Amino acid sequence: MFRDGPLLDEGCGGDRPPLAASLRDDLGLGDHSLIWNTDLAEAIELDNMMAQACVSLHSAVARTESRGAHAREDYPARDDVNWLKHTLAWMTEEGGVSVAYRPVHLKTLSNEVEPVPPKARIY
């Protein structure tokens, strides 16, 4: 996967409504039973996958560095000063995405194991 800012911004929708929200408006079910309703199960699964994709996309836009799976072409370097933190993202009730962060714990919970400091992946 190759990420860069303009492509990620395009995926977020820009001026058009988010894909997840428009999908919800267009999705219809032919089977309304509640027993072995595979149409309903697939619709719920699709809704969840679209929400996860939307949250992942907004998280990628917010992270302006390259780190493992978060590699971006427009920010090729790792930035431990600003980005040594976990990204938390979730869908709001209105269908938007909220992004927050929490610190990375670099110490182990045991005295029997030495912590391993972070370092850049070199292949």
Short mmCIF file of C-alpha atoms in Angstrom, two decimals:
data_model
loop_
_atom_site.label_atom_id
_atom_site.label_comp_id
_atom_site.label_asym_id
_atom_site.label_seq_id
_atom_site.Cartn_x
_atom_site.Cartn_y
_atom_site.Cartn_z
CA MET A 1 0.00 0.00 0.00
CA PHE A 2 1.35 3.41 -0.95
CA ARG A 3 -0.03 6.36 0.99
CA ASP A 4 0.35 10.07 0.49
CA GLY A 5 -1.59 13.09 1.73
CA PRO A 6 -3.58 14.03 -1.40
CA LEU A 7 -4.65 10.44 -2.03
CA LEU A 8 -5.70 9.97 1.61
CA ASP A 9 -7.63 13.27 1.53
CA GLU A 10 -9.40 12.12 -1.63
CA GLY A 11 -10.37 8.92 0.14
CA CYS A 12 -11.85 10.92 3.02
CA GLY A 13 -14.28 12.45 0.57
CA GLY A 14 -13.39 16.12 0.45
CA ASP A 15 -16.66 17.91 -0.38
CA ARG A 16 -18.78 14.80 -0.97
CA PRO A 17 -20.47 12.83 1.83
CA PRO A 18 -18.51 9.92 3.33
CA LEU A 19 -18.90 6.65 1.45
CA ALA A 20 -20.02 4.82 4.60
CA ALA A 21 -22.93 7.26 5.08
CA SER A 22 -24.02 7.13 1.42
CA LEU A 23 -23.87 3.35 1.47
CA ARG A 24 -26.20 3.26 4.45
CA ASP A 25 -28.76 5.31 2.50
CA ASP A 26 -28.58 3.08 -0.59
CA LEU A 27 -28.50 -0.33 1.09
CA GLY A 28 -31.75 -2.29 1.00
CA LEU A 29 -32.83 -5.72 2.22
CA GLY A 30 -35.25 -8.02 0.45
CA ASP A 31 -35.49 -10.56 3.30
CA HIS A 32 -36.95 -9.15 6.53
CA SER A 33 -37.04 -12.37 8.56
CA LEU A 34 -34.93 -12.69 11.69
CA ILE A 35 -34.09 -16.39 11.34
CA TRP A 36 -31.08 -17.34 9.15
CA ASN A 37 -31.25 -13.99 7.40
CA THR A 38 -27.95 -13.96 5.50
CA ASP A 39 -28.91 -10.69 3.75
CA LEU A 40 -29.16 -8.97 7.15
CA ALA A 41 -25.90 -10.54 8.38
CA GLU A 42 -24.08 -9.43 5.24
CA ALA A 43 -25.52 -5.90 5.49
CA ILE A 44 -24.39 -5.62 9.11
CA GLU A 45 -20.94 -6.93 8.17
CA LEU A 46 -20.67 -4.49 5.24
CA ASP A 47 -21.70 -1.59 7.48
CA ASN A 48 -19.03 -2.58 10.00
CA MET A 49 -16.33 -2.96 7.34
CA MET A 50 -17.14 0.46 5.87
CA ALA A 51 -17.00 2.06 9.32
CA GLN A 52 -13.64 0.38 10.03
CA ALA A 53 -12.26 1.53 6.67
CA CYS A 54 -13.42 5.11 7.33
CA VAL A 55 -11.82 5.15 10.79
CA SER A 56 -8.58 3.65 9.44
CA LEU A 57 -8.45 6.23 6.65
CA HIS A 58 -8.92 9.19 9.00
CA SER A 59 -6.25 7.75 11.32
CA ALA A 60 -3.82 7.52 8.38
CA VAL A 61 -4.53 11.14 7.37
CA ALA A 62 -3.78 12.35 10.90
CA ARG A 63 -0.44 10.50 11.23
CA THR A 64 2.23 12.51 9.41
CA GLU A 65 5.13 10.07 9.61
CA SER A 66 6.19 6.65 8.38
CA ARG A 67 6.25 3.79 10.86
CA GLY A 68 5.79 0.17 9.78
CA ALA A 69 2.28 -0.22 8.36
CA HIS A 70 1.79 3.56 8.65
CA ALA A 71 4.29 4.25 5.85
CA ARG A 72 3.60 7.40 3.82
CA GLU A 73 5.44 8.58 0.73
CA ASP A 74 5.06 12.27 1.63
CA TYR A 75 6.48 11.70 5.16
CA PRO A 76 9.20 9.07 4.65
CA ALA A 77 10.92 9.48 8.04
CA ARG A 78 9.95 8.08 11.40
CA ASP A 79 9.20 10.78 14.01
CA ASP A 80 9.45 9.45 17.58
CA VAL A 81 9.36 12.94 19.08
CA ASN A 82 5.83 13.68 17.81
CA TRP A 83 4.42 10.27 16.94
CA LEU A 84 5.53 7.76 19.56
CA LYS A 85 1.90 7.31 20.59
CA HIS A 86 -1.06 5.08 19.86
CA THR A 87 -3.84 6.39 17.62
CA LEU A 88 -7.40 5.88 18.87
CA ALA A 89 -10.23 6.53 16.43
CA TRP A 90 -13.97 5.94 16.49
CA MET A 91 -17.16 6.81 14.65
CA THR A 92 -19.30 9.50 16.27
CA GLU A 93 -23.09 9.33 16.51
CA GLU A 94 -23.30 11.81 13.60
CA GLY A 95 -21.20 9.53 11.37
CA GLY A 96 -17.97 11.52 11.63
CA VAL A 97 -14.65 10.25 12.93
CA SER A 98 -12.93 11.33 16.14
CA VAL A 99 -9.20 10.76 16.56
CA ALA A 100 -7.32 10.81 19.88
CA TYR A 101 -4.03 9.48 21.18
CA ARG A 102 -2.58 7.70 24.18
CA PRO A 103 1.05 7.30 25.18
CA VAL A 104 3.14 4.23 24.41
CA HIS A 105 4.34 2.46 27.56
CA LEU A 106 8.00 1.62 27.10
CA LYS A 107 8.46 -0.26 30.38
CA THR A 108 7.54 -3.87 31.02
CA LEU A 109 5.18 -4.92 33.80
CA SER A 110 7.81 -7.26 35.25
CA ASN A 111 11.31 -6.88 36.63
CA GLU A 112 12.22 -10.19 34.99
CA VAL A 113 12.11 -8.78 31.46
CA GLU A 114 14.16 -5.88 30.15
CA PRO A 115 12.31 -3.32 28.01
CA VAL A 116 13.23 -3.17 24.33
CA PRO A 117 13.64 0.41 23.12
CA PRO A 118 11.97 1.30 19.82
CA LYS A 119 14.12 1.53 16.72
CA ALA A 120 13.59 1.98 13.02
CA ARG A 121 12.93 -1.08 10.88
CA ILE A 122 15.72 -1.56 8.39
CA TYR A 123 15.28 -4.10 5.62
#
